[in-house]
Coordinates of N, CA and C in Angstrom, one line a residue:
N1 N 0.6 -0.8 0.2 CA 0.0 -0.3 -0.1 C 0.9 1.4 0.1
V2 N 0.9 2.2 -1.1 CA 2.3 2.9 -0.9 C 0.8 4.7 -1.1
D3 N 1.1 5.5 -0.9 CA 0.3 6.3 -0.4 C -0.1 7.4 -1.8
P4 N -0.5 8.0 -2.0 CA -0.3 8.7 -3.5 C 0.4 9.9 -3.8
I5 N 0.9 10.2 -4.5 CA 2.3 10.7 -3.9 C 2.0 12.0 -4.8
Q6 N 2.7 12.4 -3.6 CA 2.3 14.3 -3.7 C 4.2 15.0 -4.3
P7 N 4.1 16.3 -4.3 CA 4.9 17.1 -5.4 C 6.2 17.1 -4.4
E8 N 7.0 17.1 -4.4 CA 7.9 17.3 -3.9 C 8.7 19.2 -2.9
K9 N 9.2 18.8 -2.2 CA 9.3 20.5 -2.0 C 10.4 20.5 -1.6
V10 N 12.1 21.9 -1.5 CA 13.2 21.9 -1.5 C 13.5 23.0 -0.6
R11 N 14.2 23.3 0.4 CA 14.9 24.3 0.2 C 16.3 24.4 0.0
T12 N 16.7 25.4 -0.2 CA 18.0 25.6 -0.5 C 18.9 26.7 0.2
A13 N 19.6 26.5 0.7 CA 20.8 27.2 1.2 C 22.0 27.5 0.4
E14 N 22.6 28.7 -0.2 CA 24.1 28.7 -1.2 C 24.7 29.8 -0.3
I15 N 25.7 29.7 -0.9 CA 26.7 30.9 -0.2 C 28.1 30.7 -1.3
G16 N 28.0 31.5 -2.3 CA 29.1 31.7 -2.5 C 30.3 33.2 -2.8
Y17 N 31.5 32.9 -4.1 CA 32.1 34.1 -3.5 C 33.0 33.7 -5.2
R18 N 33.2 35.0 -5.4 CA 33.9 35.7 -7.0 C 34.9 36.5 -6.9
A19 N 35.7 36.1 -7.5 CA 37.3 37.3 -7.5 C 38.2 37.5 -9.0
T20 N 38.6 38.3 -8.8 CA 39.6 38.7 -9.4 C 41.2 38.6 -8.5
M21 N 41.9 37.8 -8.4 CA 42.9 38.0 -8.3 C 44.2 37.9 -8.7
F22 N 45.0 39.3 -8.4 CA 46.7 39.2 -9.2 C 46.4 39.6 -10.8
K23 N 44.5 40.3 -10.9 CA 44.9 40.6 -12.3 C 44.5 39.6 -13.1
R24 N 45.0 38.6 -13.4 CA 45.1 37.3 -14.1 C 43.7 36.6 -13.9
L25 N 44.2 36.1 -11.8 CA 43.2 34.9 -11.8 C 41.7 34.9 -11.5
Y26 N 41.0 34.2 -12.5 CA 39.6 34.8 -11.5 C 39.1 33.0 -11.2
L27 N 38.2 33.1 -9.8 CA 38.2 32.4 -9.3 C 36.3 32.4 -9.0
D28 N 35.7 31.8 -8.9 CA 34.3 31.2 -8.7 C 33.9 30.4 -7.8
A29 N 33.4 30.4 -6.4 CA 33.6 28.9 -5.4 C 31.9 29.4 -4.8
N30 N 31.1 28.4 -4.7 CA 30.1 28.5 -4.0 C 29.4 27.3 -3.3
Y31 N 28.8 27.0 -2.3 CA 28.6 26.3 -1.4 C 27.2 25.8 -1.7
Y32 N 26.4 24.5 -1.5 CA 24.9 24.7 -1.3 C 24.2 23.5 -0.6
F33 N 23.1 23.7 0.0 CA 23.0 22.7 1.3 C 21.1 22.4 0.9
S34 N 20.7 21.9 0.4 CA 19.2 21.9 0.2 C 18.5 20.3 1.1
Y35 N 17.7 21.2 1.7 CA 17.0 19.9 2.2 C 14.4 19.8 2.2
Y36 N 15.1 18.0 2.1 CA 14.0 18.0 1.1 C 12.6 17.7 1.6
T37 N 11.5 17.8 2.1 CA 10.4 17.0 1.8 C 9.6 16.7 0.4
N38 N 8.9 15.4 1.6 CA 8.1 14.9 0.0 C 9.4 14.5 -0.9
F39 N 10.5 14.1 -0.5 CA 11.1 14.2 -1.6 C 10.8 12.4 -2.5
I40 N 11.0 12.8 -3.7 CA 10.1 11.5 -4.3 C 11.4 10.8 -5.5
G41 N 11.4 9.1 -5.1 CA 11.9 8.4 -4.8 C 10.9 6.4 -5.8
Y42 N 11.4 5.8 -6.0 CA 11.2 4.5 -6.3 C 10.4 3.1 -5.1
K43 N 9.4 3.2 -4.7 CA 9.9 1.0 -3.9 C 8.9 -0.2 -4.8
L44 N 10.0 -0.5 -4.1 CA 9.9 -2.0 -5.1 C 8.7 -3.1 -4.4
G45 N 7.5 -3.6 -5.0 CA 6.6 -5.0 -3.9 C 7.0 -6.0 -5.0
L46 N 6.3 -6.9 -4.4 CA 5.8 -7.5 -4.9 C 4.0 -8.2 -4.7
D47 N 3.6 -8.8 -5.7 CA 2.0 -9.4 -6.2 C 2.2 -11.3 -6.2
L48 N 2.2 -11.6 -5.0 CA 2.6 -13.1 -4.7 C 1.1 -14.2 -4.9
D49 N 1.0 -15.3 -5.5 CA 0.0 -16.4 -5.3 C 0.6 -17.3 -5.3
F50 N 0.1 -18.3 -3.9 CA 1.1 -19.6 -3.4 C 0.7 -20.5 -4.1
Q51 N 0.8 -21.6 -3.7 CA 0.5 -22.9 -4.2 C -0.5 -24.0 -3.2
Q52 N -1.6 -24.3 -2.9 CA -1.9 -24.5 -2.3 C -1.3 -26.1 -1.2
G53 N -1.2 -26.2 0.3 CA -0.5 -26.5 0.4 C 1.2 -26.6 -0.1
S54 N 2.0 -25.2 0.2 CA 3.4 -25.2 0.2 C 3.6 -23.4 0.2
N55 N 5.0 -23.6 0.7 CA 5.1 -22.3 0.5 C 6.2 -22.0 -1.2
L56 N 5.5 -22.3 -1.8 CA 6.4 -21.7 -2.9 C 5.0 -21.0 -4.3
P57 N 5.6 -19.9 -4.4 CA 5.0 -18.7 -4.8 C 4.4 -20.2 -6.5
S58 N 3.2 -19.7 -6.8 CA 2.9 -19.8 -8.5 C 3.0 -19.0 -9.4
D59 N 2.6 -17.9 -8.4 CA 2.8 -16.2 -10.1 C 3.3 -15.0 -8.9
I60 N 4.2 -14.1 -10.0 CA 4.9 -13.2 -9.2 C 4.7 -12.5 -10.0
N61 N 4.0 -10.6 -9.5 CA 4.5 -9.5 -10.3 C 5.0 -8.9 -9.4
A62 N 6.1 -8.4 -10.5 CA 6.7 -7.1 -9.6 C 6.6 -5.9 -9.9
Y63 N 6.6 -5.0 -9.1 CA 6.3 -3.8 -9.1 C 7.5 -2.2 -8.5
R64 N 8.0 -1.4 -9.0 CA 8.5 0.5 -9.2 C 8.0 1.0 -9.5
I65 N 7.3 1.4 -7.9 CA 6.4 2.8 -8.3 C 6.9 4.1 -7.5
A66 N 6.2 5.0 -7.7 CA 7.2 6.0 -7.8 C 6.0 6.5 -6.3
A67 N 7.1 7.0 -5.0 CA 6.7 7.1 -3.9 C 7.3 8.8 -3.6
N68 N 6.7 9.1 -2.1 CA 7.3 10.1 -1.5 C 8.1 9.5 0.1
T69 N 9.4 9.5 0.0 CA 9.6 9.0 1.3 C 9.3 9.3 2.7
K70 N 9.1 8.7 3.5 CA 8.5 9.8 4.9 C 9.2 10.4 5.7
D71 N 11.1 10.1 5.5 CA 12.0 10.7 6.2 C 12.0 11.8 5.4
A72 N 13.0 12.3 6.5 CA 14.4 14.0 5.6 C 15.3 13.1 4.4
V73 N 15.5 14.3 3.6 CA 16.4 14.4 2.7 C 17.3 15.1 2.7
S74 N 18.4 15.3 2.5 CA 19.4 16.6 2.3 C 20.4 16.3 0.9
T75 N 20.6 17.3 0.1 CA 21.6 17.2 -0.8 C 23.2 18.5 -0.5
Q76 N 24.2 17.9 -0.7 CA 25.0 18.9 0.2 C 26.3 19.4 -1.5
G77 N 26.6 20.2 -1.8 CA 27.5 19.6 -2.7 C 28.8 21.2 -2.8
F78 N 29.2 21.5 -3.2 CA 30.1 22.5 -4.1 C 31.2 22.6 -5.4
N79 N 31.0 23.9 -5.7 CA 32.4 23.2 -6.9 C 32.7 24.4 -6.9
L80 N 34.3 25.0 -7.8 CA 35.4 25.4 -7.5 C 35.8 25.6 -8.8
G81 N 36.0 26.9 -9.7 CA 36.2 27.3 -10.4 C 37.4 28.1 -11.0
L82 N 38.8 28.1 -11.6 CA 39.6 29.3 -12.0 C 39.5 28.9 -13.0
N83 N 39.9 30.2 -13.5 CA 40.7 30.3 -15.5 C 42.2 30.9 -14.6
Y84 N 43.1 30.8 -15.8 CA 43.8 31.9 -15.3 C 44.4 32.4 -16.8
Y85 N 44.4 33.8 -16.8 CA 44.4 34.2 -18.3 C 45.8 34.5 -18.1
L86 N 46.6 34.0 -19.7 CA 47.8 34.9 -20.7 C 47.4 34.8 -21.4
G87 N 47.7 36.4 -21.0 CA 47.1 37.4 -21.8 C 46.0 37.8 -21.9
D88 N 45.6 38.7 -23.5 CA 44.4 38.7 -23.8 C 43.5 37.6 -24.9
H89 N 44.5 36.3 -24.6 CA 43.9 35.8 -25.7 C 44.5 34.2 -25.2
L90 N 44.6 33.6 -24.4 CA 44.6 32.2 -23.9 C 44.3 32.5 -22.3
A91 N 44.2 31.0 -22.0 CA 43.7 30.9 -20.9 C 43.4 29.2 -20.1
F92 N 44.1 29.1 -18.9 CA 43.8 27.8 -18.7 C 42.7 27.8 -17.3
N93 N 42.0 26.7 -17.7 CA 40.7 26.5 -16.6 C 40.5 25.2 -16.2
A94 N 39.9 25.2 -14.6 CA 39.8 24.2 -14.1 C 38.3 24.3 -13.3
N95 N 38.1 22.8 -13.0 CA 36.9 22.8 -12.0 C 37.0 22.6 -11.7
Y96 N 36.4 22.2 -10.3 CA 36.3 20.7 -9.3 C 34.3 20.7 -8.8
T97 N 33.2 19.9 -8.9 CA 32.3 19.3 -8.6 C 32.2 18.2 -7.6
F98 N 31.2 18.2 -6.4 CA 31.0 17.9 -5.5 C 29.9 17.2 -4.8
N99 N 29.0 16.7 -5.0 CA 27.6 16.4 -4.8 C 26.9 15.1 -3.6
R100 N 26.9 15.3 -3.1 CA 26.6 14.2 -1.8 C 25.0 13.6 -1.5
L101 N 24.3 13.0 -1.4 CA 23.3 12.7 -1.1 C 23.0 12.0 0.4
D102 N 22.6 12.6 1.1 CA 22.0 12.1 2.8 C 20.7 11.9 3.1
K103 N 20.4 10.8 2.9 CA 19.3 10.1 4.1 C 19.5 10.2 5.3
R104 N 20.3 10.9 5.9 CA 19.8 11.0 7.6 C 19.7 9.8 8.4
G105 N 20.2 8.7 8.1 CA 20.1 7.5 8.2 C 18.1 7.0 8.7
S106 N 17.4 7.1 7.4 CA 16.8 7.0 6.8 C 16.1 5.1 6.9
T107 N 15.0 4.8 7.5 CA 15.1 3.5 7.5 C 13.7 2.7 6.1
D108 N 13.4 3.9 6.1 CA 12.6 4.2 4.4 C 13.3 3.0 3.6
P109 N 12.2 2.6 3.4 CA 13.2 1.1 2.0 C 13.4 2.2 0.3
I110 N 13.1 3.2 0.5 CA 12.8 4.2 -1.1 C 14.4 3.9 -2.1
I111 N 14.1 4.1 -3.3 CA 15.1 4.2 -3.7 C 15.3 5.6 -4.4
P112 N 16.4 6.4 -4.1 CA 16.1 7.6 -4.4 C 16.5 8.3 -5.7
A113 N 17.3 7.5 -6.5 CA 17.5 6.8 -8.0 C 18.2 9.0 -7.9
F114 N 19.4 8.9 -6.8 CA 20.1 10.9 -7.1 C 20.7 10.2 -8.5
N115 N 21.1 9.4 -9.5 CA 22.4 9.9 -10.0 C 22.8 10.7 -10.2
T116 N 24.0 11.0 -9.3 CA 24.8 11.7 -9.5 C 26.5 11.7 -9.2
P117 N 27.1 11.7 -9.6 CA 28.5 11.5 -8.9 C 29.6 12.4 -8.3
I118 N 29.5 11.5 -7.5 CA 30.1 12.3 -6.5 C 31.1 13.3 -6.7
N119 N 31.8 13.2 -6.8 CA 33.4 14.0 -7.7 C 33.2 13.8 -8.9
K120 N 34.2 15.2 -9.7 CA 34.3 15.6 -11.5 C 35.3 16.4 -11.1
F121 N 36.2 16.2 -12.3 CA 36.6 17.7 -12.6 C 36.9 17.8 -14.1
N122 N 37.5 19.1 -14.1 CA 37.6 19.4 -15.8 C 39.1 20.0 -15.3
L123 N 39.5 20.2 -16.9 CA 40.9 20.9 -16.5 C 40.9 20.9 -18.6
G124 N 41.0 22.3 -18.9 CA 40.8 22.8 -20.0 C 41.8 24.1 -20.7
F125 N 42.5 24.3 -21.6 CA 43.7 25.1 -22.5 C 42.5 25.7 -23.6
T126 N 42.6 27.0 -23.8 CA 41.9 27.5 -25.2 C 42.4 29.0 -25.2
G127 N 41.7 29.2 -26.6 CA 42.5 30.2 -27.2 C 41.4 30.9 -28.5
R128 N 41.7 32.0 -28.2 CA 40.7 32.8 -28.7 C 41.5 33.5 -29.9
D129 N 40.6 34.1 -30.8 CA 40.9 35.0 -31.7 C 42.9 35.4 -31.6
Y130 N 43.3 34.2 -31.9 CA 44.7 34.6 -31.8 C 45.7 34.0 -32.9
H131 N 46.2 35.3 -33.0 CA 47.3 35.4 -34.7 C 48.8 35.8 -34.8
F132 N 49.6 34.9 -35.8 CA 50.9 34.9 -35.4 C 51.2 36.5 -35.6
Q133 N 52.4 36.9 -35.2 CA 52.7 38.0 -35.5 C 53.3 38.2 -36.8
N134 N 52.9 39.2 -37.1 CA 52.9 40.3 -38.1 C 51.9 39.3 -39.4
Y135 N 51.2 38.2 -39.2 CA 49.7 37.8 -40.3 C 48.9 38.5 -40.1
K136 N 47.9 39.4 -40.7 CA 47.0 39.5 -40.9 C 45.8 38.5 -41.4
G137 N 46.2 38.1 -42.3 CA 45.1 37.3 -42.6 C 44.2 36.5 -42.1
G138 N 44.2 35.8 -40.7 CA 43.0 34.9 -40.2 C 43.7 35.1 -38.6
R139 N 43.2 34.8 -37.6 CA 42.9 34.4 -36.6 C 42.7 33.0 -36.1
I140 N 42.9 32.5 -35.1 CA 43.2 31.0 -35.3 C 43.0 31.1 -33.4
G141 N 41.2 30.0 -33.2 CA 40.6 29.0 -32.0 C 41.1 28.2 -31.8
F142 N 41.4 28.0 -30.6 CA 40.9 26.3 -30.1 C 40.5 26.3 -29.0
A143 N 40.6 25.0 -28.1 CA 40.2 25.1 -27.1 C 40.1 22.6 -27.3
V144 N 41.1 22.8 -26.2 CA 40.8 21.1 -25.5 C 40.4 21.0 -24.0
N145 N 40.1 20.0 -23.3 CA 39.0 19.7 -22.0 C 38.9 18.3 -21.5
F146 N 39.8 18.5 -21.0 CA 40.2 17.0 -20.2 C 38.9 16.7 -19.6
K147 N 37.7 15.7 -19.2 CA 36.6 15.6 -18.2 C 36.9 14.5 -17.7
W148 N 37.2 14.5 -15.7 CA 36.8 13.0 -15.4 C 35.5 13.3 -14.0
I149 N 35.0 11.6 -14.6 CA 33.4 11.8 -13.7 C 33.6 9.8 -12.6
E150 N 33.7 10.3 -11.4 CA 34.0 9.3 -10.4 C 32.1 8.2 -10.7
G151 N 32.6 6.9 -10.9 CA 31.9 5.9 -10.7 C 30.7 6.2 -9.9
F152 N 29.7 5.5 -9.9 CA 28.3 6.0 -9.4 C 27.3 5.5 -9.5
L153 N 27.0 4.4 -8.6 CA 25.9 3.8 -8.7 C 24.2 4.6 -9.6
F154 N 23.9 3.8 -10.3 CA 22.7 4.7 -11.1 C 21.5 3.7 -11.0
E155 N 20.4 4.4 -10.3 CA 19.6 3.7 -9.8 C 18.2 4.0 -11.0
G156 N 18.2 2.9 -11.6 CA 17.1 3.7 -12.7 C 16.4 4.0 -12.6
S157 N 15.4 4.9 -13.5 CA 14.2 5.1 -13.7 C 13.0 5.1 -14.8
P158 N 12.5 3.8 -14.2 CA 12.1 3.2 -13.7 C 12.8 2.2 -13.6
Q159 N 13.1 1.1 -14.8 CA 14.1 -0.5 -14.5 C 15.4 -1.0 -14.7
F160 N 15.9 -0.6 -14.8 CA 17.2 -0.4 -14.4 C 17.9 0.0 -13.5
T161 N 19.1 -0.9 -12.6 CA 19.8 -0.3 -11.6 C 22.0 -0.6 -11.7
G162 N 22.7 -0.5 -12.0 CA 23.5 -0.6 -12.1 C 24.6 0.0 -11.6
K163 N 26.2 -0.7 -11.5 CA 27.4 0.8 -11.3 C 27.8 1.7 -12.8
I164 N 27.5 2.4 -12.8 CA 28.7 3.1 -13.9 C 29.6 3.3 -13.5
P165 N 30.5 3.1 -14.5 CA 32.2 2.5 -14.2 C 32.7 4.3 -14.2
S166 N 33.9 4.4 -13.3 CA 34.9 5.9 -13.6 C 35.2 6.1 -15.5
Y167 N 35.2 6.9 -15.9 CA 35.6 7.2 -17.4 C 36.2 8.6 -17.0
Y168 N 36.6 9.0 -18.4 CA 37.4 10.5 -18.7 C 36.4 10.6 -19.9
L169 N 36.5 12.1 -20.8 CA 36.6 12.1 -22.0 C 37.5 13.3 -22.6
L170 N 37.6 13.4 -22.9 CA 39.1 14.2 -24.2 C 38.3 15.1 -24.9
D171 N 37.9 16.4 -24.8 CA 37.4 17.0 -26.2 C 38.1 18.3 -26.9
A172 N 38.5 18.6 -27.5 CA 39.3 19.5 -29.0 C 38.3 19.8 -29.9
Q173 N 38.7 21.5 -29.9 CA 38.3 22.0 -31.1 C 39.2 23.0 -31.6
V174 N 39.5 23.1 -33.1 CA 40.2 25.1 -34.0 C 39.1 25.1 -34.7
S175 N 39.5 26.3 -34.7 CA 38.7 27.0 -35.5 C 39.6 28.5 -36.2
Y176 N 39.5 28.4 -37.6 CA 40.4 29.4 -37.9 C 39.8 30.8 -39.2
I177 N 39.8 31.7 -38.1 CA 38.6 33.1 -38.6 C 39.2 33.2 -40.4
I178 N 39.4 33.2 -41.3 CA 40.2 34.2 -42.9 C 39.5 35.4 -42.4
V179 N 40.3 35.9 -42.0 CA 39.5 37.6 -42.4 C 39.1 38.5 -43.2
P180 N 39.5 38.5 -44.7 CA 39.6 39.3 -45.5 C 38.1 38.3 -46.6
W181 N 37.9 37.5 -45.8 CA 36.4 36.5 -46.5 C 35.2 36.7 -45.9
K182 N 35.4 36.8 -44.3 CA 34.6 37.0 -43.2 C 34.4 35.6 -43.0
T183 N 35.0 34.7 -43.1 CA 34.3 33.0 -42.8 C 35.4 32.6 -42.0
T184 N 34.3 31.2 -40.8 CA 35.0 30.4 -40.4 C 35.0 29.3 -40.5
V185 N 36.7 28.5 -40.5 CA 36.0 27.2 -40.9 C 36.4 26.5 -38.9
K186 N 35.7 25.5 -39.1 CA 35.6 24.6 -37.4 C 35.7 23.1 -37.9
L187 N 37.3 22.8 -36.9 CA 37.1 21.2 -36.7 C 36.9 20.8 -35.4
G188 N 36.8 19.6 -35.2 CA 36.7 19.3 -33.6 C 35.9 18.3 -33.3
A189 N 35.8 17.4 -31.9 CA 35.9 15.9 -31.6 C 35.3 16.5 -30.1
S190 N 34.5 15.8 -30.0 CA 33.9 15.0 -28.3 C 34.7 13.9 -27.9
N191 N 35.4 13.8 -27.0 CA 35.2 12.6 -27.0 C 37.2 11.7 -27.8
L192 N 37.9 12.4 -27.8 CA 38.2 12.9 -29.2 C 39.1 11.5 -29.3
T193 N 38.9 10.4 -28.0 CA 40.3 9.4 -28.0 C 39.0 8.3 -27.8
N194 N 37.7 8.1 -28.6 CA 36.9 6.9 -28.3 C 37.4 5.9 -27.4
N195 N 37.1 6.5 -26.4 CA 36.8 6.0 -25.5 C 35.6 5.5 -24.8
L196 N 35.2 4.6 -25.5 CA 33.6 4.2 -24.9 C 33.3 3.8 -23.3
Q197 N 31.8 4.4 -23.6 CA 31.8 4.3 -22.1 C 29.9 4.1 -21.9
F198 N 29.5 4.3 -20.7 CA 28.3 5.0 -20.7 C 27.5 5.6 -19.5
Q199 N 26.5 6.4 -19.7 CA 26.0 7.1 -18.4 C 24.9 7.0 -17.8
V200 N 24.2 6.0 -18.2 CA 22.8 5.6 -18.0 C 23.1 3.5 -18.0
Y201 N 22.9 3.4 -17.0 CA 22.9 1.7 -17.2 C 21.8 1.3 -17.6
G202 N 21.8 0.2 -18.4 CA 20.6 -0.2 -19.7 C 21.0 0.4 -20.8
G203 N 22.3 1.8 -20.6 CA 21.5 2.8 -22.0 C 23.0 2.0 -23.2
P204 N 23.1 2.4 -24.3 CA 24.1 2.4 -25.1 C 25.7 2.7 -25.0
F205 N 26.8 2.4 -25.0 CA 28.0 2.8 -25.2 C 28.1 4.1 -25.9
V206 N 29.1 4.8 -25.7 CA 29.3 6.2 -26.3 C 30.5 6.4 -26.8
G207 N 31.1 6.3 -28.0 CA 32.2 6.3 -28.7 C 32.4 8.6 -29.1
R208 N 33.7 8.6 -30.0 CA 33.5 9.8 -30.3 C 32.5 10.3 -31.4
L209 N 32.4 11.7 -31.2 CA 31.8 12.8 -32.3 C 32.6 13.8 -32.7
A210 N 32.5 13.8 -34.3 CA 32.9 14.2 -34.7 C 32.7 15.5 -35.8
Y211 N 33.2 16.8 -36.3 CA 31.9 18.0 -36.3 C 33.0 18.6 -37.1
A212 N 32.6 19.2 -38.3 CA 33.2 21.0 -38.9 C 31.8 21.2 -39.6
S213 N 32.6 22.4 -39.6 CA 31.4 23.6 -40.2 C 32.3 24.2 -40.7
V214 N 31.4 25.2 -41.9 CA 32.3 26.6 -42.3 C 30.9 27.6 -42.4
T215 N 31.5 28.8 -41.9 CA 30.2 29.9 -41.4 C 30.9 31.0 -41.9
I216 N 30.2 31.2 -43.1 CA 30.4 32.7 -44.1 C 29.2 33.8 -43.3
D217 N 30.2 35.0 -42.9 CA 28.7 36.3 -42.1 C 28.8 37.2 -43.5
I218 N 28.0 36.8 -44.1 CA 28.1 37.7 -45.4 C 27.2 39.4 -45.1
F219 N 26.8 39.3 -43.8 CA 26.7 40.8 -43.9 C 27.9 41.6 -42.7

């Protein structure tokens, strides 16, 4: 017997800080704490018929039903981002994110399906409108970004539950702006190393995605 589902409510407190330091370093940090009532998750149940004269089931139907937890649920996390600028055109960037679900010792058998890694980070190097000395014919832009995501338990919504292993992704792109023609040529790829991984348990493996584009600004 599961009560009719109610809207989930959350109260969140957040504090953050942003600053430019040493004229070249930009810092962005924040922390949050969220308190949930009527947190929505899933409950499992069986509808059983037993054979007469024995304890063996003759018919089994399994159910997974959306429901509200009876106990307090909270989440907390923080992220830290850094950008370091090498002049007007080049920059290093990095960020780290932490997220955690806390059921506060709850005995409610609800399955929360938070589906969020506790730790992940990015490291990148970018350039924009960069041109070689004494060359006025075009400008170069590029970006390289490395991502790492910690493995976590994916609790299906609603059918599958299992472990997502830790994985990394390397994304890169380069663009060239031909100034006299007002044309931008761009080449890039996400998951450049074709590191096959899945982000949803029971879902397909995801590999490399490459792309190319040409943009002409006729105006």
